[in-house]
Amino acid sequence: MLRRTRTKLLRLFIAISFCLVSLQTGDAAEAHHAMVASEGAEASQIGLDVIEHGGNAVDAAVAVALALGVTNSASCGIGGGGFMLIYWAKDHKLYALDYRETAPKAASADMYFRNGKPVEELARTGALAVAVPGELAGLDAALRRFGTMPFSSLVAPAVKLAREGFVLSPHMARDIAFSASQIVKDPGFRAQFFDAAGAPLKAGARVRAPGLAALMDGLGDQPVERFYHGATAAQIAAFIKASGGILTTDDLANYRPVWREPIHLRYRGYDLYTMPPPSSGGIVLEMFGMIAPGHTEGLGLNSPAYLAQLIEIMRQGFVDRDRYGDPAFVKVPVAELLSPAHLSEARQQALHHLTVPNIASARDHGTSNFCIVDKAGNVVDVTTTINTIFGAKIMVPEAGLILNDEMDDFAVAPGVPNAFKLVQSQTNAIAPGKRPLSSMSPLIALRGRAPAMVVGASGGPTIITGVLQVGLNILDFGLSPEAAVSAPRIHEQSQPPTVFTEAAMPATTIGALRQMGYPIKVVPELGAVSAIRITPGMLDGAFDPSKGGGAVGN
Ligand code: GLY
């Protein structure tokens, strides 16, 4: 923890001191034509290679997502699902693709109750936790609408990584060690991530995933037909049934991604666009909207007075998150929640009691975010997940397919917190075919008709507050993406009544917040954010150093 905190502080210092004019590292880059910033250095390079071979940002996004599903399989993969936000330069329009997992048809609101009591662990670990994966259906839909390359050529680099092996990153090694007691019993996990003596592999070890390589290689140019139907679907459903789950071949065959209308907020000369529900993008916009009228002007970045305002605004945003859910099942009043009247009321509610004195685990879970800009100016922002680390912690044998535990993103029962300590409302109760509410909130900011910034994050509910803070750091404080993602962050989600603060936050600031009466819990890090700032002729991107990864461009 100390080492990572020091790294973060050091990087922030370097970033601010040298204004980043020419700094090039694994996490940050400057470029003139195209850029990929993701949680995997190899995945980022694969995305850039696609663009250099004539592909566009959507082609690259498909290749990056598939590669990350191999190298960062604790966080994401074809056993999960995600959101893709696209800015299409030709028509200057935004497009939002939802390929979130859905509850199986046999799911019910009381499916995790035993003897009248909710058993949360059933929603997190094992076959009953698995929701219908959407990843491949989503990537296929994006490719069909905007892509130029065949799926088989975009999956090939991921197949190669899985077949020939990849070098285990420090972050993945930590995830393996963290989950070792749960996954070591599974023969698939054991073969892939443990040595002959049963010890978790360390960073730098070579990892192969031959089953996953064969599965992906077999998808050819018909990923939906060959995953959601036929032998693979039968294999997945049979494994889940034998393991006590409820997901069937019909659930797989009936899965559909959904193109949705992006939602928007005007913020200080920028147009902010994000995913609509079941994403929490609207909550990020609401937080920006509560800040907008100048409440933070004149307050220094990460000054106690500034952070106190953020804390109150975050708390109020999470209160309104209770009104969010799958729009096919509940009416989410997004327009009302983003209306000037509500924003003003929410701002007053958030800040009415705030008197700023005159003083100068939230551990990252699964999920992965990446941002891409191509030569034509198209922008793609993807957040993808299998939910918690290694999802349901089960792997379909032979196929090497790690299955999500996205069912835990629903409210398992009133008052029962999920893995992220979110206590959620009835709007996010389980129902057959419903999508669980997600914190994943990719965001693209336009200035005029041109993109100015793309930002997204991983880390459960810290995604919402991470996107907000990094967005503010870039748009309001003028930081470069590297400095913006390196700056220490806070997180408040209403329940539990705690303000989480990254350990890299100066002790004097933490002390000042405590003096104001905030219950502070210091944690190593709060999620991981990637961002690209786009100015004419210049792309400036970074990935949060806390999770490794890389930004590359040309
Ligand atoms: N699985 C984390 C999220 O979607 O919020």
Coordinates of C-alpha atoms and ligand atoms in Angstrom, one line a residue:
M1 CA 0.0 0.0 0.0
L2 CA 2.8 2.3 1.0
R3 CA 4.6 1.8 -2.3
R4 CA 1.5 2.5 -4.4
T5 CA 0.7 5.6 -2.4
R6 CA 4.2 6.8 -2.8
T7 CA 4.1 6.1 -6.6
K8 CA 0.8 8.1 -6.8
L9 CA 2.3 11.0 -4.9
L10 CA 5.5 11.0 -6.9
R11 CA 3.6 10.9 -10.2
L12 CA 1.4 13.7 -9.1
F13 CA 4.4 15.7 -8.1
I14 CA 6.2 15.1 -11.5
A15 CA 3.0 15.7 -13.4
I16 CA 2.3 19.1 -11.8
S17 CA 6.0 20.2 -11.6
F18 CA 6.8 19.7 -15.2
C19 CA 3.4 20.5 -16.6
L20 CA 3.7 17.3 -18.5
V21 CA 4.7 18.9 -21.7
S22 CA 6.7 15.9 -22.9
L23 CA 6.4 13.2 -20.2
Q24 CA 6.0 9.8 -21.8
T25 CA 5.5 6.8 -19.5
G26 CA 3.6 3.5 -19.5
D27 CA 0.6 5.2 -18.0
A28 CA 0.6 8.5 -19.9
A29 CA 1.2 9.6 -23.5
E30 CA 0.9 12.4 -25.9
A31 CA 0.0 11.9 -29.5
H32 CA -1.3 13.7 -32.6
H33 CA -3.5 11.2 -34.4
A34 CA -4.8 8.3 -32.3
M35 CA -4.7 7.1 -28.7
V36 CA -5.7 4.1 -26.6
A37 CA -5.7 4.3 -22.8
S38 CA -6.6 1.0 -21.0
E39 CA -5.9 -1.1 -18.0
G40 CA -3.5 -3.3 -20.0
A41 CA -0.4 -2.2 -21.8
E42 CA -0.7 -5.1 -24.3
A43 CA -4.4 -4.4 -24.8
S44 CA -3.6 -0.7 -25.5
Q45 CA -1.0 -1.6 -28.0
I46 CA -3.3 -4.1 -29.7
G47 CA -5.9 -1.3 -30.0
L48 CA -3.4 1.1 -31.5
D49 CA -2.2 -1.6 -34.0
V50 CA -5.8 -2.0 -35.2
I51 CA -6.0 1.7 -35.9
E52 CA -2.6 1.7 -37.6
H53 CA -3.9 -1.1 -39.9
G54 CA -6.8 1.0 -41.0
G55 CA -9.4 0.2 -38.3
N56 CA -11.5 2.8 -36.5
A57 CA -12.0 3.4 -32.8
V58 CA -14.9 0.8 -32.7
D59 CA -12.8 -1.9 -34.3
A60 CA -10.0 -1.1 -31.8
A61 CA -12.5 -1.2 -28.9
V62 CA -13.5 -4.7 -29.8
A63 CA -9.9 -5.9 -30.0
V64 CA -9.0 -4.1 -26.7
A65 CA -12.1 -5.5 -24.8
L66 CA -11.2 -9.0 -26.0
A67 CA -7.6 -8.7 -25.1
L68 CA -8.4 -7.3 -21.6
G69 CA -10.6 -10.3 -21.1
V70 CA -7.5 -12.4 -21.3
T71 CA -4.8 -10.3 -19.5
N72 CA -7.2 -8.7 -16.9
S73 CA -9.6 -11.6 -16.5
A74 CA -10.1 -10.8 -12.8
S75 CA -12.0 -7.7 -14.0
C76 CA -13.7 -8.3 -17.3
G77 CA -14.2 -10.7 -20.1
I78 CA -16.7 -12.5 -22.4
G79 CA -18.4 -13.9 -19.3
G80 CA -19.5 -10.4 -18.3
G81 CA -20.9 -7.3 -19.9
G82 CA -20.5 -3.6 -20.3
F83 CA -21.4 -0.2 -21.8
M84 CA -19.9 1.5 -24.8
L85 CA -20.3 5.3 -25.5
I86 CA -19.3 6.4 -28.9
Y87 CA -18.8 9.8 -30.4
W88 CA -19.0 9.4 -34.2
A89 CA -17.2 12.2 -36.0
K90 CA -19.0 12.0 -39.3
D91 CA -22.3 13.1 -37.8
H92 CA -21.0 14.6 -34.6
K93 CA -23.4 12.4 -32.7
L94 CA -23.2 10.3 -29.6
Y95 CA -24.3 6.7 -29.4
A96 CA -24.8 4.5 -26.3
L97 CA -24.7 0.7 -26.4
D98 CA -25.9 -1.3 -23.3
Y99 CA -24.7 -4.9 -23.2
R100 CA -25.2 -5.2 -19.5
E101 CA -25.9 -8.7 -18.2
T102 CA -29.5 -9.6 -17.4
A103 CA -31.2 -11.7 -14.7
P104 CA -32.1 -15.2 -16.0
K105 CA -35.7 -16.0 -16.7
A106 CA -36.0 -18.1 -13.5
A107 CA -34.7 -15.3 -11.3
S108 CA -36.9 -13.9 -8.6
A109 CA -36.9 -11.2 -5.9
D110 CA -36.5 -13.8 -3.2
M111 CA -34.0 -16.1 -4.9
Y112 CA -31.3 -15.4 -2.3
F113 CA -33.5 -16.0 0.7
R114 CA -33.0 -19.1 2.7
N115 CA -35.2 -19.8 5.8
G116 CA -36.6 -16.4 5.4
K117 CA -33.2 -14.6 5.5
P118 CA -31.2 -13.2 2.7
V119 CA -27.9 -15.0 2.1
E120 CA -25.8 -12.3 0.2
E121 CA -23.0 -14.7 -0.5
L122 CA -25.2 -16.6 -3.0
A123 CA -25.4 -13.5 -5.1
R124 CA -21.6 -13.1 -5.2
T125 CA -20.1 -16.6 -5.4
G126 CA -21.1 -19.6 -7.3
A127 CA -23.5 -20.4 -10.2
L128 CA -26.6 -18.7 -8.7
A129 CA -24.7 -15.4 -8.9
V130 CA -24.3 -15.5 -12.7
A131 CA -26.4 -13.2 -14.9
V132 CA -26.7 -13.7 -18.7
P133 CA -23.4 -12.4 -20.2
G134 CA -23.7 -9.6 -22.7
E135 CA -20.1 -8.9 -23.7
L136 CA -19.9 -10.7 -27.0
A137 CA -23.4 -9.7 -28.2
G138 CA -22.4 -6.1 -27.4
L139 CA -19.1 -6.1 -29.2
D140 CA -20.8 -7.8 -32.2
A141 CA -23.5 -5.1 -32.3
A142 CA -21.0 -2.3 -32.1
L143 CA -18.9 -3.9 -34.9
R144 CA -21.9 -4.4 -37.1
R145 CA -23.0 -0.8 -36.8
F146 CA -19.7 1.1 -36.8
G147 CA -16.9 -1.4 -37.5
T148 CA -14.9 -2.0 -40.6
M149 CA -13.0 -5.2 -39.8
P150 CA -14.1 -8.8 -39.4
F151 CA -14.6 -10.1 -35.8
S152 CA -12.1 -12.9 -36.5
S153 CA -9.3 -10.5 -37.1
L154 CA -10.1 -8.5 -34.0
V155 CA -10.3 -11.5 -31.7
A156 CA -7.0 -12.9 -33.1
P157 CA -4.6 -10.9 -30.9
A158 CA -6.6 -12.0 -27.8
V159 CA -6.5 -15.6 -29.0
K160 CA -2.7 -15.3 -29.4
L161 CA -2.3 -13.8 -25.8
A162 CA -4.4 -16.6 -24.4
R163 CA -2.7 -19.4 -26.3
E164 CA 1.0 -18.3 -26.2
G165 CA 0.7 -16.6 -22.8
F166 CA 1.0 -13.1 -21.3
V167 CA 3.0 -11.6 -18.4
L168 CA 1.0 -11.4 -15.2
S169 CA 0.7 -7.8 -14.1
P170 CA 1.2 -6.7 -10.5
H171 CA -2.5 -5.8 -10.2
M172 CA -3.7 -9.2 -11.5
A173 CA -1.2 -11.0 -9.3
R174 CA -2.7 -9.1 -6.3
D175 CA -6.2 -10.1 -7.4
I176 CA -5.2 -13.7 -7.6
A177 CA -3.6 -13.6 -4.2
F178 CA -6.6 -11.8 -2.8
S179 CA -9.0 -14.5 -4.1
A180 CA -6.7 -17.5 -3.8
S181 CA -8.6 -19.3 -1.0
Q182 CA -11.8 -19.1 -3.1
I183 CA -10.5 -19.9 -6.6
V184 CA -7.7 -22.4 -5.8
K185 CA -10.3 -25.2 -5.5
D186 CA -11.5 -24.8 -9.0
P187 CA -9.3 -26.9 -11.4
G188 CA -9.5 -24.3 -14.2
F189 CA -8.3 -21.4 -12.0
R190 CA -5.8 -23.7 -10.3
A191 CA -4.2 -24.7 -13.7
Q192 CA -4.1 -21.1 -14.9
F193 CA -3.1 -19.0 -11.9
F194 CA -1.3 -21.3 -9.4
D195 CA 2.1 -23.1 -9.5
A196 CA 2.5 -26.8 -9.1
A197 CA 2.6 -26.4 -5.3
G198 CA -0.7 -24.5 -5.3
A199 CA 0.8 -21.1 -4.6
P200 CA -0.6 -18.1 -6.5
L201 CA 1.5 -17.0 -9.4
K202 CA 3.4 -13.8 -8.9
A203 CA 3.7 -10.7 -11.1
G204 CA 5.9 -11.4 -14.1
A205 CA 4.9 -15.1 -14.4
R206 CA 3.7 -16.2 -17.8
V207 CA 0.0 -17.2 -17.9
R208 CA -1.7 -19.2 -20.6
A209 CA -5.4 -19.8 -21.0
P210 CA -5.7 -22.5 -23.7
G211 CA -9.4 -23.2 -23.1
L212 CA -10.3 -19.6 -23.6
A213 CA -8.1 -19.4 -26.6
A214 CA -9.9 -22.3 -28.2
L215 CA -13.3 -20.8 -27.4
M216 CA -12.5 -17.4 -28.8
D217 CA -10.7 -18.9 -31.9
G218 CA -13.9 -20.9 -32.6
L219 CA -16.1 -17.8 -32.7
G220 CA -14.9 -17.0 -36.2
D221 CA -17.0 -14.2 -37.6
Q222 CA -20.2 -15.3 -35.9
P223 CA -19.5 -14.6 -32.2
V224 CA -23.2 -14.4 -31.3
E225 CA -24.3 -17.6 -33.1
R226 CA -21.4 -19.6 -31.7
F227 CA -21.5 -18.4 -28.1
Y228 CA -25.2 -17.8 -27.4
H229 CA -26.5 -20.8 -29.4
G230 CA -25.3 -24.4 -30.1
A231 CA -22.6 -26.3 -28.3
T232 CA -21.0 -23.5 -26.3
A233 CA -24.3 -22.3 -25.0
A234 CA -25.2 -25.9 -24.0
Q235 CA -21.9 -26.3 -22.3
I236 CA -22.3 -23.1 -20.3
A237 CA -25.9 -23.9 -19.3
A238 CA -25.1 -27.5 -18.4
F239 CA -22.2 -26.4 -16.2
I240 CA -24.3 -23.8 -14.4
K241 CA -27.2 -26.3 -13.9
A242 CA -24.8 -28.9 -12.5
S243 CA -23.3 -26.2 -10.2
G244 CA -26.8 -25.2 -8.8
G245 CA -27.5 -22.2 -11.0
I246 CA -30.6 -21.2 -13.0
L247 CA -29.2 -19.7 -16.3
T248 CA -30.4 -21.8 -19.3
T249 CA -29.7 -22.1 -23.0
D250 CA -32.9 -20.0 -23.6
D251 CA -31.5 -17.2 -21.5
L252 CA -28.4 -17.1 -23.6
A253 CA -30.4 -17.4 -26.9
N254 CA -32.7 -14.5 -25.8
Y255 CA -29.9 -12.1 -24.8
R256 CA -30.0 -8.8 -26.7
P257 CA -27.8 -5.6 -26.4
V258 CA -29.7 -2.3 -26.5
W259 CA -28.8 0.9 -28.3
R260 CA -29.9 3.7 -26.0
E261 CA -30.1 7.5 -26.3
P262 CA -27.2 9.1 -24.4
I263 CA -28.0 11.6 -21.7
H264 CA -26.6 15.1 -21.6
L265 CA -25.9 18.0 -19.4
R266 CA -24.5 21.4 -20.2
Y267 CA -21.6 22.2 -17.9
R268 CA -19.7 25.5 -18.1
G269 CA -19.3 25.6 -21.9
Y270 CA -19.1 21.9 -22.3
D271 CA -21.7 19.3 -23.3
L272 CA -21.3 16.3 -21.1
Y273 CA -22.7 13.0 -22.5
T274 CA -22.9 9.7 -20.7
M275 CA -24.8 6.4 -20.6
P276 CA -28.5 6.4 -19.5
P277 CA -29.9 3.9 -17.0
P278 CA -29.2 1.2 -16.0
S279 CA -25.9 3.0 -15.9
S280 CA -25.3 5.6 -13.1
G281 CA -24.1 8.1 -15.7
G282 CA -27.0 10.4 -14.8
I283 CA -25.8 10.6 -11.3
V284 CA -22.4 11.7 -12.5
L285 CA -24.1 14.4 -14.5
E286 CA -26.3 15.4 -11.5
M287 CA -23.2 15.8 -9.4
F288 CA -21.6 18.1 -12.1
G289 CA -25.0 19.9 -12.2
M290 CA -25.0 20.5 -8.4
I291 CA -21.5 22.0 -8.7
A292 CA -22.0 24.1 -11.8
P293 CA -23.1 27.5 -10.5
G294 CA -19.6 28.3 -9.2
H295 CA -19.7 26.9 -5.8
T296 CA -16.2 25.6 -6.1
E297 CA -14.7 28.6 -7.8
G298 CA -11.8 30.1 -5.9
L299 CA -11.4 26.9 -3.9
G300 CA -8.1 25.1 -4.4
L301 CA -8.0 21.6 -5.9
N302 CA -8.4 19.2 -3.0
S303 CA -8.5 21.9 -0.5
P304 CA -10.6 20.9 2.6
A305 CA -13.3 23.4 1.6
Y306 CA -13.5 22.0 -1.9
L307 CA -13.6 18.4 -0.7
A308 CA -16.3 19.2 1.8
Q309 CA -18.5 20.5 -1.0
L310 CA -17.8 17.4 -3.1
I311 CA -18.6 15.1 -0.1
E312 CA -22.0 16.7 0.3
I313 CA -22.7 16.6 -3.4
M314 CA -21.7 13.0 -3.7
R315 CA -23.9 12.0 -0.8
Q316 CA -26.9 13.8 -2.4
G317 CA -26.2 12.1 -5.7
F318 CA -26.2 8.7 -4.1
V319 CA -29.5 9.4 -2.4
D320 CA -31.0 10.1 -5.9
R321 CA -29.3 6.9 -7.2
D322 CA -32.0 5.1 -5.4
R323 CA -34.4 6.2 -8.1
Y324 CA -32.4 4.4 -10.8
G325 CA -32.9 1.0 -12.2
D326 CA -33.5 -0.8 -15.5
P327 CA -35.7 1.5 -17.6
A328 CA -37.5 -1.5 -19.1
F329 CA -38.9 -2.2 -15.6
V330 CA -39.0 1.1 -13.7
K331 CA -39.5 4.7 -14.7
V332 CA -36.3 6.6 -14.0
P333 CA -37.0 10.3 -14.0
V334 CA -33.7 11.3 -15.5
A335 CA -35.0 14.5 -17.1
E336 CA -36.5 15.6 -13.8
L337 CA -33.4 14.7 -11.8
L338 CA -31.2 16.7 -14.3
S339 CA -33.6 19.7 -14.5
P340 CA -32.4 23.1 -13.2
A341 CA -35.1 23.0 -10.6
H342 CA -34.1 19.6 -9.1
L343 CA -30.4 20.5 -9.4
S344 CA -30.9 23.7 -7.5
E345 CA -33.0 21.9 -4.8
A346 CA -30.5 19.0 -4.6
R347 CA -27.6 21.5 -4.3
Q348 CA -29.4 23.3 -1.4
Q349 CA -30.2 20.0 0.2
A350 CA -26.5 19.0 -0.1
L351 CA -24.9 22.2 1.0
H352 CA -27.5 23.8 3.4
H353 CA -25.7 22.8 6.6
L354 CA -22.2 23.1 5.3
T355 CA -20.2 25.7 7.1
V356 CA -16.6 25.6 5.9
P357 CA -14.2 26.5 8.7
N358 CA -11.5 29.0 7.9
I359 CA -8.7 26.5 7.3
A360 CA -6.4 26.6 4.5
S361 CA -13.0 -1.3 1.5
A362 CA -13.4 0.4 -0.8
R363 CA -10.7 -1.7 -2.5
D364 CA -10.9 -1.7 -6.3
H365 CA -13.1 -4.6 -7.4
G366 CA -13.5 -6.0 -10.8
T367 CA -14.4 -3.9 -13.9
S368 CA -12.2 -2.3 -16.5
N369 CA -12.3 1.0 -18.5
F370 CA -10.7 2.1 -21.6
C371 CA -10.8 5.2 -23.9
I372 CA -9.9 5.4 -27.6
V373 CA -9.6 8.2 -30.1
D374 CA -8.9 7.4 -33.7
K375 CA -7.5 9.3 -36.7
A376 CA -10.9 10.4 -37.9
G377 CA -11.7 11.9 -34.5
N378 CA -14.1 9.1 -33.4
V379 CA -14.1 8.5 -29.7
V380 CA -15.0 5.3 -27.8
D381 CA -15.3 5.0 -24.0
V382 CA -16.0 1.5 -22.7
T383 CA -16.5 0.2 -19.2
T384 CA -16.8 -3.5 -19.0
T385 CA -17.1 -5.9 -16.0
I386 CA -17.6 -9.3 -14.5
N387 CA -18.4 -7.4 -11.3
T388 CA -16.2 -8.4 -8.3
I389 CA -12.7 -9.9 -8.7
F390 CA -13.0 -13.1 -10.8
G391 CA -16.8 -12.6 -10.9
A392 CA -18.7 -15.6 -9.4
K393 CA -15.3 -17.3 -9.0
I394 CA -16.3 -20.2 -11.2
M395 CA -14.9 -21.2 -14.6
V396 CA -16.7 -23.3 -17.2
P397 CA -14.3 -26.2 -17.6
E398 CA -12.5 -26.7 -20.9
A399 CA -13.9 -23.3 -22.1
G400 CA -11.8 -21.4 -19.6
L401 CA -14.8 -19.0 -19.3
I402 CA -14.9 -17.0 -16.1
L403 CA -18.5 -16.2 -15.2
N404 CA -19.7 -12.9 -13.8
D405 CA -21.5 -12.3 -10.4
E406 CA -23.5 -9.4 -11.7
M407 CA -26.6 -10.5 -9.8
D408 CA -25.0 -8.9 -6.8
D409 CA -25.5 -5.5 -8.4
F410 CA -29.2 -5.9 -7.7
A411 CA -30.7 -5.1 -4.3
V412 CA -30.7 -8.7 -2.9
A413 CA -33.1 -7.6 -0.2
P414 CA -34.3 -4.3 1.3
G415 CA -31.6 -3.0 3.6
V416 CA -29.0 -5.6 2.6
P417 CA -25.8 -4.0 1.3
N418 CA -24.1 -5.6 -1.8
A419 CA -20.4 -6.2 -2.3
F420 CA -19.9 -2.5 -2.7
K421 CA -21.8 -1.7 0.6
L422 CA -24.5 -0.1 -1.5
V423 CA -27.9 -0.4 0.1
Q424 CA -30.3 -0.1 -2.8
S425 CA -34.0 0.5 -3.3
Q426 CA -36.9 -1.5 -4.8
T427 CA -36.3 0.1 -8.2
N428 CA -33.3 -2.2 -8.4
A429 CA -35.0 -5.4 -7.1
I430 CA -34.4 -8.6 -9.0
A431 CA -36.8 -9.6 -11.8
P432 CA -36.5 -12.0 -14.7
G433 CA -34.8 -10.4 -17.7
K434 CA -34.0 -7.2 -15.8
R435 CA -30.6 -5.5 -15.9
P436 CA -29.0 -4.7 -12.5
L437 CA -28.2 -1.0 -11.9
S438 CA -24.6 -0.3 -12.6
S439 CA -22.1 2.3 -11.5
M440 CA -20.3 2.2 -14.8
S441 CA -20.4 5.7 -16.2
P442 CA -18.3 6.4 -19.3
L443 CA -18.4 10.1 -20.1
I444 CA -17.5 12.2 -23.2
A445 CA -17.3 16.0 -23.0
L446 CA -17.8 18.1 -26.2
R447 CA -16.8 21.7 -26.7
G448 CA -19.0 23.0 -29.5
R449 CA -19.3 19.9 -31.8
A450 CA -15.8 18.6 -31.1
P451 CA -14.8 16.1 -28.3
A452 CA -12.7 17.7 -25.6
M453 CA -12.3 14.9 -23.1
V454 CA -13.2 11.2 -22.6
V455 CA -13.1 9.7 -19.1
G456 CA -14.2 6.5 -17.5
A457 CA -13.3 4.3 -14.5
S458 CA -13.5 1.0 -12.8
G459 CA -14.1 0.3 -9.1
G460 CA -17.8 -0.1 -8.3
P461 CA -19.5 3.0 -6.9
T462 CA -16.1 4.8 -6.9
I463 CA -16.5 4.9 -10.7
I464 CA -19.1 7.6 -10.2
T465 CA -17.0 9.8 -7.9
G466 CA -13.8 9.0 -9.8
V467 CA -15.2 10.1 -13.1
L468 CA -16.6 13.3 -11.4
Q469 CA -13.3 14.2 -9.8
V470 CA -11.0 13.5 -12.8
G471 CA -13.5 15.3 -15.0
L472 CA -13.4 18.3 -12.7
N473 CA -9.6 18.2 -12.5
I474 CA -9.3 18.4 -16.3
L475 CA -12.2 20.7 -17.1
D476 CA -12.1 23.1 -14.1
F477 CA -8.6 22.9 -12.8
G478 CA -6.9 22.6 -16.2
L479 CA -4.8 19.6 -15.1
S480 CA -3.4 17.2 -17.7
P481 CA -5.0 13.7 -17.7
E482 CA -1.9 12.4 -16.0
A483 CA -2.1 14.9 -13.2
A484 CA -5.9 14.5 -13.1
V485 CA -5.9 10.8 -12.5
S486 CA -2.9 10.9 -10.2
A487 CA -4.5 13.4 -7.8
P488 CA -5.8 11.7 -4.7
R489 CA -9.5 11.2 -4.6
I490 CA -12.3 10.9 -2.0
H491 CA -15.6 8.9 -2.1
E492 CA -18.9 9.2 -0.3
Q493 CA -21.9 7.1 -1.2
S494 CA -24.4 8.0 1.5
Q495 CA -24.4 4.5 3.0
P496 CA -22.2 3.7 4.9
P497 CA -21.9 7.2 6.4
T498 CA -18.2 7.3 5.8
V499 CA -15.9 9.5 3.7
F500 CA -13.3 7.3 2.0
T501 CA -10.0 9.0 1.3
E502 CA -7.1 7.8 -0.7
A503 CA -3.9 7.4 1.4
A504 CA -2.1 9.7 -1.0
M505 CA -4.3 12.6 0.3
P506 CA -2.1 14.9 2.5
A507 CA -2.4 14.2 6.2
T508 CA -3.2 17.9 6.8
T509 CA -6.2 17.7 4.5
I510 CA -7.4 14.5 6.1
G511 CA -7.0 16.2 9.5
A512 CA -9.0 19.2 8.4
L513 CA -11.8 17.0 7.1
R514 CA -11.9 15.2 10.4
Q515 CA -12.0 18.5 12.2
M516 CA -15.1 19.4 10.2
G517 CA -16.7 16.3 11.6
Y518 CA -16.4 13.9 8.6
P519 CA -15.9 10.3 9.5
I520 CA -12.9 9.5 7.4
K521 CA -11.6 6.1 6.4
V522 CA -8.3 6.1 4.6
V523 CA -7.9 3.4 1.9
P524 CA -5.0 2.6 -0.5
E525 CA -6.9 3.7 -3.6
L526 CA -10.4 4.4 -4.9
G527 CA -11.0 2.8 -8.3
A528 CA -8.9 3.4 -11.4
V529 CA -9.7 6.1 -14.0
S530 CA -8.5 6.6 -17.6
A531 CA -8.9 9.8 -19.5
I532 CA -7.9 11.4 -22.8
R533 CA -7.9 15.2 -23.3
I534 CA -8.5 16.2 -26.9
T535 CA -7.3 19.5 -28.2
P536 CA -6.8 20.4 -31.9
G537 CA -3.8 18.4 -33.1
M538 CA -3.1 17.0 -29.7
L539 CA -4.2 13.9 -27.6
D540 CA -3.1 13.7 -24.1
G541 CA -4.0 10.6 -22.2
A542 CA -3.3 8.7 -19.0
F543 CA -4.3 5.7 -17.1
D544 CA -4.5 5.7 -13.3
P545 CA -1.2 4.3 -12.0
S546 CA -3.0 2.4 -9.3
K547 CA -4.0 -0.4 -11.7
G548 CA -1.1 -0.5 -14.2
G549 CA -2.2 -0.4 -17.7
G550 CA -1.0 2.0 -20.4
A551 CA -1.7 4.8 -22.7
V552 CA -0.2 4.7 -26.2
G553 CA -0.7 6.9 -29.2
N554 CA 0.8 8.0 -32.5
Ligands
GLY1 N1 -20.4 -4.4 -11.5 C1 -20.1 -3.1 -11.1 C2 -21.1 -2.1 -11.7 O1 -21.5 -2.4 -12.8 O2 -21.3 -1.1 -11.1

